[in-house]
XYZ file of C-alpha atoms in Angstrom:
623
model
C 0.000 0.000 0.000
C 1.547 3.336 -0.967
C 2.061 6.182 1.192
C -0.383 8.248 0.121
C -2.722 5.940 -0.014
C -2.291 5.147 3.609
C -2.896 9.043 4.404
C -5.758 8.815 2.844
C -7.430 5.935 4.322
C -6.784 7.091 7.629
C -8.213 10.435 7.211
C -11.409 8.296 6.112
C -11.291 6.530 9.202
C -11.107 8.931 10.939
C -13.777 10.689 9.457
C -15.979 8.008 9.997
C -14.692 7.555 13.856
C -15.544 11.346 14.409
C -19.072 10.891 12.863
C -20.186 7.746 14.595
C -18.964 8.991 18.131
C -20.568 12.287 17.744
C -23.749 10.863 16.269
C -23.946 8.639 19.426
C -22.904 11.490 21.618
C -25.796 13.890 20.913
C -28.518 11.162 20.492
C -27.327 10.113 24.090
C -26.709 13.760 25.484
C -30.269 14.455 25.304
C -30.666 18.061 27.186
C -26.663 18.146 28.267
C -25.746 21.291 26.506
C -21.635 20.553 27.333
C -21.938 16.880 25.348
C -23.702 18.217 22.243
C -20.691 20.689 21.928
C -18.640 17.938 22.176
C -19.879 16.187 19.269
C -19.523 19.572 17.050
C -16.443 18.868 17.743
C -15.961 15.560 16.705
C -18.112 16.502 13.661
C -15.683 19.411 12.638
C -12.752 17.151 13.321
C -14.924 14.866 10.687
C -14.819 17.944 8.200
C -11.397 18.860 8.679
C -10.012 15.347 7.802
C -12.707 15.022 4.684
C -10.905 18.457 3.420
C -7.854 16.838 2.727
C -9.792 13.202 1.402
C -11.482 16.576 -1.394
C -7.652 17.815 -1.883
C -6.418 14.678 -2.525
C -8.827 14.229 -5.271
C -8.751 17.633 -6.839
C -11.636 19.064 -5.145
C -9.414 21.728 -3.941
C -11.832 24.708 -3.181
C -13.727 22.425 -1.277
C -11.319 20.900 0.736
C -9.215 24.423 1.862
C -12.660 25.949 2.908
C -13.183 22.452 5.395
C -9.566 22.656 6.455
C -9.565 26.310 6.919
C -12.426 25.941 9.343
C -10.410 24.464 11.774
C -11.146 27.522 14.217
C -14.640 25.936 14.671
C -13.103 22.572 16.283
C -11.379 24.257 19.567
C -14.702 26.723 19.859
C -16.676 24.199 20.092
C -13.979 22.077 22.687
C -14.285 25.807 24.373
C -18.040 25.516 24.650
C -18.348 22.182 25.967
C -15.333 23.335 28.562
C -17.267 25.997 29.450
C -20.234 23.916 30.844
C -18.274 20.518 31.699
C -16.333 22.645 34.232
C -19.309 25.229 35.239
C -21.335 21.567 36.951
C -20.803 20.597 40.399
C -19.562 23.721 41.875
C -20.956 26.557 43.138
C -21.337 29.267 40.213
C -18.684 31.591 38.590
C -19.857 34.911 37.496
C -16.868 35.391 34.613
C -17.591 31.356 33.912
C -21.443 32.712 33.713
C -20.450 35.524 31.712
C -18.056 33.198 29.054
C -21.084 31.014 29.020
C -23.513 33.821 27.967
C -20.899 35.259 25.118
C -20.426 31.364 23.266
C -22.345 32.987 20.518
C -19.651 35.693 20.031
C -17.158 33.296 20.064
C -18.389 31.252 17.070
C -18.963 34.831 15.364
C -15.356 35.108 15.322
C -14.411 31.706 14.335
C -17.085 32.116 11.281
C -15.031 35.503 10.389
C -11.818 33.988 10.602
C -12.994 31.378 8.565
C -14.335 33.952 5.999
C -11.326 35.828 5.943
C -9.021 32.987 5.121
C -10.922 32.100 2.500
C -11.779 35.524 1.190
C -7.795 36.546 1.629
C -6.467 32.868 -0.179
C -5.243 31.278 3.394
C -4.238 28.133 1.603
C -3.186 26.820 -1.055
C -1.887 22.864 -2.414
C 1.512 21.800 -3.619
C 3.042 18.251 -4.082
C 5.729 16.764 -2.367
C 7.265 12.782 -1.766
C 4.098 10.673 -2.388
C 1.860 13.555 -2.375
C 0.238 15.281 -5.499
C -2.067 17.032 -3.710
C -1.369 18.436 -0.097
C -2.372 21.613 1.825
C -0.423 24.320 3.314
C -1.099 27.614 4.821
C -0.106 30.597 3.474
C -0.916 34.537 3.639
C -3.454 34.640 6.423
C -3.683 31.526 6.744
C -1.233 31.584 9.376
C -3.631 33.955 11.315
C -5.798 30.906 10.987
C -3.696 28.840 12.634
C -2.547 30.846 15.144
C -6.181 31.989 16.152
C -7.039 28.126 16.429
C -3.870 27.037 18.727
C -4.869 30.862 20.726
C -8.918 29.587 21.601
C -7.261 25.816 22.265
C -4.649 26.679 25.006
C -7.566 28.972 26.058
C -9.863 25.771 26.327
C -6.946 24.250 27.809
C -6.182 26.418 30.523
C -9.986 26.648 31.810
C -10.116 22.910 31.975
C -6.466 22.923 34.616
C -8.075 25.475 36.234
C -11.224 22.905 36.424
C -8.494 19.913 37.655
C -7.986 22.329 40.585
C -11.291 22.524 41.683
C -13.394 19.117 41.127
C -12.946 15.776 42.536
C -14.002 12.410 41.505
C -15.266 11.075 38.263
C -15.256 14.857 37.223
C -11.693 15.277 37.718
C -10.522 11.835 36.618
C -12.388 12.902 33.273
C -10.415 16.493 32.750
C -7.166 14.637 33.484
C -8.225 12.143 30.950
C -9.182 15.225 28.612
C -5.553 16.442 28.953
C -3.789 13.231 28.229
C -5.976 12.709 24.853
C -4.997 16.290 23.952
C -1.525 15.567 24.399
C -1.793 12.726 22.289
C -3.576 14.914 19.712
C -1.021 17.600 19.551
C 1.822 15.191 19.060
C -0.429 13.327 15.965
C -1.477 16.496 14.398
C 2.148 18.551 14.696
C 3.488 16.911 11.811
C 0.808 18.199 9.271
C 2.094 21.396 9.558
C 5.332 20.895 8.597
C 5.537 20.900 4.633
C 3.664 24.634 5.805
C 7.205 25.112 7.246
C 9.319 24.642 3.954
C 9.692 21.123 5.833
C 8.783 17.945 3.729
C 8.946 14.965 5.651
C 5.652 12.857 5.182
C 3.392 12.969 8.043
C 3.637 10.166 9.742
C 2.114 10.453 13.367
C -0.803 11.406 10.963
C -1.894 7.464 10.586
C -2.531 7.325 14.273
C -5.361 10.407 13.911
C -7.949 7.882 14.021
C -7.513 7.284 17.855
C -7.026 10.704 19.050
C -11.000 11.359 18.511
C -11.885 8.040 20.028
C -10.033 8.356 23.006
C -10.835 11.611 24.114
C -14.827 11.287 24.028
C -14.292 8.088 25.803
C -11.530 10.285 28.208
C -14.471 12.319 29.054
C -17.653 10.226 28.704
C -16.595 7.042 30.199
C -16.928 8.569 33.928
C -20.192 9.879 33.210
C -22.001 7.630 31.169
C -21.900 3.693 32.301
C -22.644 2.340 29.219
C -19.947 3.655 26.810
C -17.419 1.543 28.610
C -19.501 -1.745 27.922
C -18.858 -0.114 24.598
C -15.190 0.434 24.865
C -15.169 -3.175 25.899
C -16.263 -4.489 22.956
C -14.535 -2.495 20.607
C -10.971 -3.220 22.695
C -12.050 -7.033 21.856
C -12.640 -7.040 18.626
C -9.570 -4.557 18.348
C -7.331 -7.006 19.677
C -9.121 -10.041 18.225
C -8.329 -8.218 14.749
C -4.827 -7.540 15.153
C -4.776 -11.089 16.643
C -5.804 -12.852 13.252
C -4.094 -10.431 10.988
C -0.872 -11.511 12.211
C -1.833 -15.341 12.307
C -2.753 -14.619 8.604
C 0.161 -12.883 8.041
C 2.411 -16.042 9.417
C 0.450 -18.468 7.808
C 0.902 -16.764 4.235
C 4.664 -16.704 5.107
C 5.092 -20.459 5.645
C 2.199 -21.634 2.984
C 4.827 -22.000 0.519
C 6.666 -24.335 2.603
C 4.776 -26.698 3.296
C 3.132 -27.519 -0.178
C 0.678 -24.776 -0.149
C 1.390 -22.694 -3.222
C -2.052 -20.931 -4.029
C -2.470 -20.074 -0.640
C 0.799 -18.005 -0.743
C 0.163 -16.485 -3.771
C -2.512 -14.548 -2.712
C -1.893 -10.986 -1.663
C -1.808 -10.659 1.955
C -4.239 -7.242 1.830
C -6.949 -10.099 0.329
C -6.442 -12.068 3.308
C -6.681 -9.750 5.671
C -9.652 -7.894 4.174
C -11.159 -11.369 4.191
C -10.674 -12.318 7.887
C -12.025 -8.778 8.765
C -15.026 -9.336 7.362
C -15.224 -12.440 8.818
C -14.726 -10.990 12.287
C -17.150 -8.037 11.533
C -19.802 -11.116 10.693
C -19.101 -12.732 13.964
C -19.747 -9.589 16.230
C -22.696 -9.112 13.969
C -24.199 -12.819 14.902
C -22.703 -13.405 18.404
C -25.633 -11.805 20.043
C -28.142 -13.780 18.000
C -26.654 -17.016 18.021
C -25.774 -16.468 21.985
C -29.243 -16.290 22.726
C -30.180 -19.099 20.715
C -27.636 -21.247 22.473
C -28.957 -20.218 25.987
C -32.494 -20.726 24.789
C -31.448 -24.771 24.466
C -29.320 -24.992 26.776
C -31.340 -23.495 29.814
C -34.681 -23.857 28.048
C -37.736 -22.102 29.709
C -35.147 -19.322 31.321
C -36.299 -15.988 31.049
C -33.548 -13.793 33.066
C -33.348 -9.969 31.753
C -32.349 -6.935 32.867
C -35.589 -5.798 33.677
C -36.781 -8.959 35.967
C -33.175 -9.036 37.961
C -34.484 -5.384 38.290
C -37.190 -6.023 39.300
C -36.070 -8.522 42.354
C -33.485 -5.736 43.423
C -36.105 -3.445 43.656
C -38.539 -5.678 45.807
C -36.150 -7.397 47.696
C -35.135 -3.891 48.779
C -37.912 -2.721 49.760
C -37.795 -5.107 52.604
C -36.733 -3.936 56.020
C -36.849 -6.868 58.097
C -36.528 -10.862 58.118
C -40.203 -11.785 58.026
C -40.954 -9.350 55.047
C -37.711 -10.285 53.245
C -39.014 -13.594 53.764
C -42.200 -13.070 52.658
C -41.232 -11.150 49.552
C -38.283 -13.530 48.147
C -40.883 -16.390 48.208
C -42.857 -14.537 46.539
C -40.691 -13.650 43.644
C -39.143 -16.802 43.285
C -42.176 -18.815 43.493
C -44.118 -17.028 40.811
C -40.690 -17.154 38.766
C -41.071 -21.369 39.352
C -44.721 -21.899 39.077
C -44.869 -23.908 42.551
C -44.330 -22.541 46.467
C -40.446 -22.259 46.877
C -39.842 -21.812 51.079
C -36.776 -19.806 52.605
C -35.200 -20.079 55.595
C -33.101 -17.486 57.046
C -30.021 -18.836 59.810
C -28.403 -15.614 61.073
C -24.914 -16.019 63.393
C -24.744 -18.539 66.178
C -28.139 -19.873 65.291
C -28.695 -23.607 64.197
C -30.381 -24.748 61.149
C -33.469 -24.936 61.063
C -35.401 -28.043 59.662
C -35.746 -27.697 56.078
C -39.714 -28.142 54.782
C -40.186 -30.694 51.838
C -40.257 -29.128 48.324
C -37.976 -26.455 46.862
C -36.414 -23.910 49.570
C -33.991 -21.690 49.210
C -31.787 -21.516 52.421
C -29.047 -18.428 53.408
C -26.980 -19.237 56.174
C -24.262 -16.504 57.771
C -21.247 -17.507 57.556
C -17.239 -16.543 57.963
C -16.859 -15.299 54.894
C -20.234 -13.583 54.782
C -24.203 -14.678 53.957
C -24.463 -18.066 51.734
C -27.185 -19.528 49.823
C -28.250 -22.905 49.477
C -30.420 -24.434 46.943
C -32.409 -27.425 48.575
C -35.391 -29.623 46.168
C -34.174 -28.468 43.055
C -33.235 -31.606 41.589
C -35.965 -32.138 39.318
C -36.455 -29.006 37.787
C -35.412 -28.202 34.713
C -31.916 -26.127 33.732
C -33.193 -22.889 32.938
C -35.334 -22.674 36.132
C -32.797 -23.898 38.600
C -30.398 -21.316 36.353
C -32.583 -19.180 37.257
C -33.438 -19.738 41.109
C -29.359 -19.775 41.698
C -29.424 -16.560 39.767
C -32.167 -15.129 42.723
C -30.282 -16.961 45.453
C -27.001 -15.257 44.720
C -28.843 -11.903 44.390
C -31.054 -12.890 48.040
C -27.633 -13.678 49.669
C -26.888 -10.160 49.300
C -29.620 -8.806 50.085
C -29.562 -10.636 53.444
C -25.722 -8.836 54.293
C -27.034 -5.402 53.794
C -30.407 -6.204 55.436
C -28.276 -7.428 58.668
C -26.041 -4.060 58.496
C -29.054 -1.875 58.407
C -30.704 -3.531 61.310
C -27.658 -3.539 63.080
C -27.541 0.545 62.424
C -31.122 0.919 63.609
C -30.212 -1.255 66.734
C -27.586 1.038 67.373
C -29.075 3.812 66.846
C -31.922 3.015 69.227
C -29.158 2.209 72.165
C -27.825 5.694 71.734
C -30.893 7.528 71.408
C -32.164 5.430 74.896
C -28.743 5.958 76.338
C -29.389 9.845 75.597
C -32.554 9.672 77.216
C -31.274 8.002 80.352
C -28.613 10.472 80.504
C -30.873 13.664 80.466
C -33.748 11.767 82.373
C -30.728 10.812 85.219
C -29.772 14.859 85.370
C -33.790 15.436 85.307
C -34.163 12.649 88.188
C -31.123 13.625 90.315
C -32.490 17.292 90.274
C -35.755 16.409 91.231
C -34.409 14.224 94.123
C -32.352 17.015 95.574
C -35.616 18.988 95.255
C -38.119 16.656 96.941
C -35.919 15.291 99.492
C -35.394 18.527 101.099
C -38.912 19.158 101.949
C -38.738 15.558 103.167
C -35.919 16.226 105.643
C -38.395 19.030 107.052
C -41.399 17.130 107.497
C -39.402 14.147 108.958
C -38.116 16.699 111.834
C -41.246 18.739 112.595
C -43.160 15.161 113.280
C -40.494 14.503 116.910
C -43.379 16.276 118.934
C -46.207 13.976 117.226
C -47.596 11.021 119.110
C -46.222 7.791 118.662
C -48.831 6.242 116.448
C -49.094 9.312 114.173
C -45.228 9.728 114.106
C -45.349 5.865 113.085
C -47.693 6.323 110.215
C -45.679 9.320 108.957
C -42.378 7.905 108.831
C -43.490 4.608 106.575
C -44.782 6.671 104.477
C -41.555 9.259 104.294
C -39.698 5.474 104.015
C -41.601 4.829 101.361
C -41.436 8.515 99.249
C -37.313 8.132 100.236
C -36.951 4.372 98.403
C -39.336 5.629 95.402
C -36.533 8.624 94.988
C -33.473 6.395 95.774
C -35.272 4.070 92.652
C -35.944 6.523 90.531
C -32.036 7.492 90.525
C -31.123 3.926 90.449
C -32.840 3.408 87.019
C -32.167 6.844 85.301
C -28.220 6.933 86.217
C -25.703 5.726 84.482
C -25.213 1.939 85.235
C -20.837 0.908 85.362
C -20.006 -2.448 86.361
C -16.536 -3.532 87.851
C -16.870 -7.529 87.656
C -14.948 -9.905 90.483
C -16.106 -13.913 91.462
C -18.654 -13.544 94.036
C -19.688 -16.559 95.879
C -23.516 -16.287 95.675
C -24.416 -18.441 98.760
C -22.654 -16.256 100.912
C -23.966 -13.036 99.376
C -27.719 -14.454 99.713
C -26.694 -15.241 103.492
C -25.733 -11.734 104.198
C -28.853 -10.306 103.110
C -30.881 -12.743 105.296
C -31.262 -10.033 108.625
C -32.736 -7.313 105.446
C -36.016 -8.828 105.196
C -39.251 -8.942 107.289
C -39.978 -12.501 106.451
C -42.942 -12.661 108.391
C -43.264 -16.873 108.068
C -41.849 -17.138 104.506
C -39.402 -20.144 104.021
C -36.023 -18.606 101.913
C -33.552 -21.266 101.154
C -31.191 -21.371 98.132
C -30.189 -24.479 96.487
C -26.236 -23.676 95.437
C -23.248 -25.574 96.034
C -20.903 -23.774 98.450
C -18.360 -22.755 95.584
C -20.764 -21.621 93.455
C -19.553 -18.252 92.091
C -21.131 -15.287 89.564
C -18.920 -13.158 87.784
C -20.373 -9.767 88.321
C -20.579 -6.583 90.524
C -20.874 -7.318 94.116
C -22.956 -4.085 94.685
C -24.970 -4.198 91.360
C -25.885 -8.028 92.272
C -26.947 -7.206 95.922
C -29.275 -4.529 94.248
C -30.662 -7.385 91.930
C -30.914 -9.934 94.661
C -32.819 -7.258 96.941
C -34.923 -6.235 93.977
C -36.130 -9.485 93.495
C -36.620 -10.746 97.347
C -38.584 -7.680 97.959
C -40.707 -8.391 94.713
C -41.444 -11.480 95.953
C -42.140 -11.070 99.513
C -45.091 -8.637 98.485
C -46.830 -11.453 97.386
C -46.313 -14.145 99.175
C -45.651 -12.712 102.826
C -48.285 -13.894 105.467
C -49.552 -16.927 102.834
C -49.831 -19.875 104.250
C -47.152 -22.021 102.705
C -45.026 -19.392 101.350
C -41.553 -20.179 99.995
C -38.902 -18.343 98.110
C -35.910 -20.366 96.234
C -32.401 -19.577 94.550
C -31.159 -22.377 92.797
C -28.136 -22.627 89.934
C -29.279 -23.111 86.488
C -27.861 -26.028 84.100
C -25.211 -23.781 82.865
C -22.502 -21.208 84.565
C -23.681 -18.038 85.263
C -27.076 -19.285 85.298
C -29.789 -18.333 88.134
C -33.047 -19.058 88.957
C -35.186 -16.903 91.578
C -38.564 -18.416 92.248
C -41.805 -17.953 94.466
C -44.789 -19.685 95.056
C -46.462 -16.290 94.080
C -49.857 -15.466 92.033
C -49.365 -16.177 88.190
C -48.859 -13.241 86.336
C -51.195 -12.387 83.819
C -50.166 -13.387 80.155
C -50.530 -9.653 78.924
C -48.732 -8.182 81.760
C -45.715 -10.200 81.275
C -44.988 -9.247 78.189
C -44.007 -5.275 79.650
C -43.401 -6.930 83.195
C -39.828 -4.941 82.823
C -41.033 -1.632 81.733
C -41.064 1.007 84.072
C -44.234 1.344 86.445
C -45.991 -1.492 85.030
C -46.318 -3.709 88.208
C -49.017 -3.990 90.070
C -46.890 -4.669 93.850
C -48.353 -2.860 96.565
C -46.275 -0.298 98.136
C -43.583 -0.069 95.460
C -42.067 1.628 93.442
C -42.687 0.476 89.919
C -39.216 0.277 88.783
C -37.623 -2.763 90.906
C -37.960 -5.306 87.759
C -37.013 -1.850 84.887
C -33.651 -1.352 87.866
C -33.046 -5.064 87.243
C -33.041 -5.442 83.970
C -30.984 -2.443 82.959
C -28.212 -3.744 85.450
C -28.358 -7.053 84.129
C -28.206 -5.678 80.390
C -25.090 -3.647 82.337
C -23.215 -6.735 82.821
C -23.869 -8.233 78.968
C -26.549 -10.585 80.439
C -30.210 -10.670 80.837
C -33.127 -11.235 82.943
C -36.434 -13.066 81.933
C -39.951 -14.174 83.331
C -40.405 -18.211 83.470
C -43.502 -19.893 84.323
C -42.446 -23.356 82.952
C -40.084 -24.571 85.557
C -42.487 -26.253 87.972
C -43.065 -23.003 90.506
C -45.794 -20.084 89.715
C -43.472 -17.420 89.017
C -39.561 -17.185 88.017
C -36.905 -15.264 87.083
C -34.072 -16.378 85.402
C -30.679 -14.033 85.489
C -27.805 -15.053 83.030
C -24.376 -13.489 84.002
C -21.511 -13.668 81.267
C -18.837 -16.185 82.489
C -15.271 -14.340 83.237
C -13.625 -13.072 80.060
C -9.737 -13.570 80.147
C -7.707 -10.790 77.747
């Protein structure tokens, strides 16, 4: 292939390059002012390299007044500039002000381009290979040197833009700068038989890529899809040069081994072929790919728009019941039959899996997993499809699990801020009310002895409802030692008016909790003095500590009234007991100390006596 030839099949490719991209460019721009005057560009750029394919072939009035306009192709790079680096930030008045004068800016482009033409900016000679090649001349040079003048200008706006953006933004200026580096260094040599220098063009042949890469420099950070574009075109790029030079090495060695006509036939005609074959290939891979999947996985139906559509509802979702609910849903009309799931979070055993298709997602190490169970007798494309919806429900379950575990933390810190201004509230109050308290307690020493009597139980009584009510609302620290429980219960004995109720504890001698000795004297007292109010003078009336069947495991029980089904359920809310005489926060104190110590406290009726409570204590953690 001669020289000139060459030229001029790459300024057709490139033509072509600079047509398609900007074709696609303002059909996908839609109201994006900044993209459509990206494809002027890339259509000017189209128009400059068609003037030369005209001068080439003698059309030379033509093809100077479409290379002269070259001052329209950095205008329009201005113009996009202009509004690629005016998004995102907060507004420029001078970037406001270039914005509103674009217009005047083409004006003078146009009148450049007039001038030139009017004043004979170009003309053609011929040199080496070339009969027919452009050159500046006259004003021509003005031309030129207005062009370079609004590029740097261009230029310099979008380093000023580096400076100020971040992200995708920023990685797409950078990405601006490195394609127009690359296009300065292609496009320097046409100027050079201008220059009285005649050394063919070269760097020329590579035009074809400087147009390419710079709208995917820009677009590929701000719209997805051009880079499964780019992906595509990079394969069939390489998959090109791949068989050209398999062709080329096979048409070297035909000859050798026997295959004469093969070798005789011009390499050009072999390539050309094996393009085309290539071209036909992309052309049917999407067809014939779908076929294939069609028999292989027949009766699968997976698009974009139903994975979609299983994001969306899975989503929507916001705890394990409804995510539950909604993924058999989905996957069951997907199936045509019921399809069960089952949900095993951390530390929790598996559950029994039903009969029939189920879907299970277990929690493990390495993160959620899911497990197809009853699938064996469908058919490819639905099980295909059901691992498809697993994968995608596996997922779902992680993020559903860190956004409950946000809202649970979110609700501790928003109770622990209420405890903390209801403590300053409570200690305030207590300061207040015990004052007056003090006063009344003194002025009733002259009072009779029955009246004095009846006064002071009931001061007793307003004193241990204030000393509660600062127990509960204060901040709760623990500092944990071995405390042997059997003694601790015997120490308390002399506390209580037992008033015929049997106490005993069933607890081997060295039988030892690992918490706060003054925190689990409060619980222990808490708990007696519950219990006493209801079974004190009964005939019969016992009271029991035992150890539980594992460490750190407690039992409390009376011989008590049942409590009421409904009432249990906010037994450890604050003023929800019905004891006479108290306070209404004994069982709300215990359970925030327990909670305190990492353990918990709950109501048991199923353990042989009328009422229970069962206190787990964390066993001793060693660093």
């Amino acid at each position: 292939m001669s020289p000139d030839v060459a030229f001029e099949l790459m300024m057709i490719l490139t033509s072509g390059c600079a047509l398609l991209v900007s074709a696609w460019l303002y059909w996908r721009a839609r109201r994006r002012r900044s993209m459509k005057a990206l494809a002027g560009f890339g259509v000017m750029m189209a128009l400059w390299c068609a003037g030369h394919v005209a001068v080439f072939h003698g059309w030379e009035r033509l093809g100077i007044a479409l290379i002269l306009a070259n001052p329209l192709m950095p205008t329009f790079f201005l113009d996009f500039a202009v509004g690629f680096v005016n998004q995102g930030v907060g507004r420029r008045p001078w970037l406001d002000r270039l914005a509103r004068g674009r217009g005047l800016l083409y004006l003078a482009a146009l009148a450049v381009l007039l001038a030139s033409l009017w004043l004979e900016g170009g003309g053609v000679i011929a040199f080496g290979p070339f009969a027919h090649y452009f050159v500046f001349q006259g004003i021509g040079w003005f031309n030129i040197a207005y062009t370079i003048a609004i590029g740097v200008l261009a230029h310099a706006l979008l380093l000023w833009g580096l400076r100020i953006h971040s992200g995708n933004r920023r990685r797409s200026i950078a990405a601006m700068f490195a394609a127009g580096a690359w296009g300065l260094l292609l496009a320097t040599s046409f100027i050079f038989p201008s220059l009285g220098l005649y050394w063919y063009p070269w760097p020329m042949l590579l035009l074809p890529s400087y147009v390419v890469l710079l709208v995917y420099g820009v677009v590929r950070y701000q719209m997805l899809e051009i880079n499964a574009w780019a992906n595509r075109a990079l394969l069939w790029t390489l998959m090109t040069a791949l068989v050209m030079g398999l062709i080329a090495l096979l048409s070297a060695m035909a000859g050798q081994f026997g295959m004469q006509a093969l070798a005789n036939v011009p390499k050009w005609q072999l390539w050309l072929y094996s393009m085309l074959l290539l071209m036909l290939a992309l052309a049917l891979y999407q067809p014939v790919s779908k076929l294939v999947e069609r028999l292989i996985y027949p009766g699968s139906r997976l698009d974009e728009q139903l994975l979609a559509l299983w994001q969306q509802r899975l989503g929507e979702a916001s705890s394990w019941s409804g995510l539950a609910n909604a993924a058999a849903g989905l996957i069951s009309r997907q199936m045509g039959q019921p399809v069960a799931i089952r949900f095993t979070p951390e530390g929790e055993s598996a559950q029994a899996l039903p009969a029939g298709p189920c879907i299970q997602c277990r929690h493990q190490p390495q993160g959620w997993q899911a497990r197809l169970q009853g699938f064996e007798d469908v058919t490819p494309g639905l099980r295909l499809a059901a691992e498809v919806f697993a994968s995608l429900l596996a997922t779902r379950c992680g993020l559903l699990e860190r956004s409950l575990q946000l809202a649970e933390a979110e609700r501790r810190r928003l109770s622990e801020q209420h405890l903390v201004e209801l403590g300053g509230l409570s200690a305030a109050m207590a300061h207040e009310l015990r004052n007056p308290l003090n006063i009344i307690s003194m002025a009733t020493a002259g009072l009779e002895a029955s009246r004095k009597e009846m006064i002071q139980a009931q001061l007793k009584r307003a004193d241990r409802l204030i000393s509660d009510m600062l127990a509960y609302s204060g901040r709760i620290q623990v500092q944990c030692q071995a405390i042997p429980l059997a003694a601790l219960l015997d120490s308390l004995r002399p506390q209580f008016d037992w008033q015929g109720t049997a106490f005993e504890h069933q607890l081997p001698a060295d039988y030892r909790l690992w918490a706060d000795p003054y925190r689990l004297q409060q619980v222990v007292v808490n708990l007696v003095d519950n219990a006493l109010a209801f079974v004190r003078n009964r005939p019969g009336g016992r009271i029991c500590v035992e150890a539980g069947d594992r460490p750190g495991l407690v039992r409390v029980h009376n011989n008590g009234p049942l409590i009421d089904a409904e009432l249990g359920e906010r037994l450890f809310r604050p003023f929800v007991g019905k004891r006479s005489g108290g306070s209404g926060l004994g069982l709300a104190i215990v359970q925030r100390i327990m909670e305190a110590h990492g353990g918990h406290v709950r109501h048991r009726q199923d353990l042989g006596w009328p009422v229970t409570f069962e206190l787990y204590f964390p066993e001793e953690k060693h660093s």
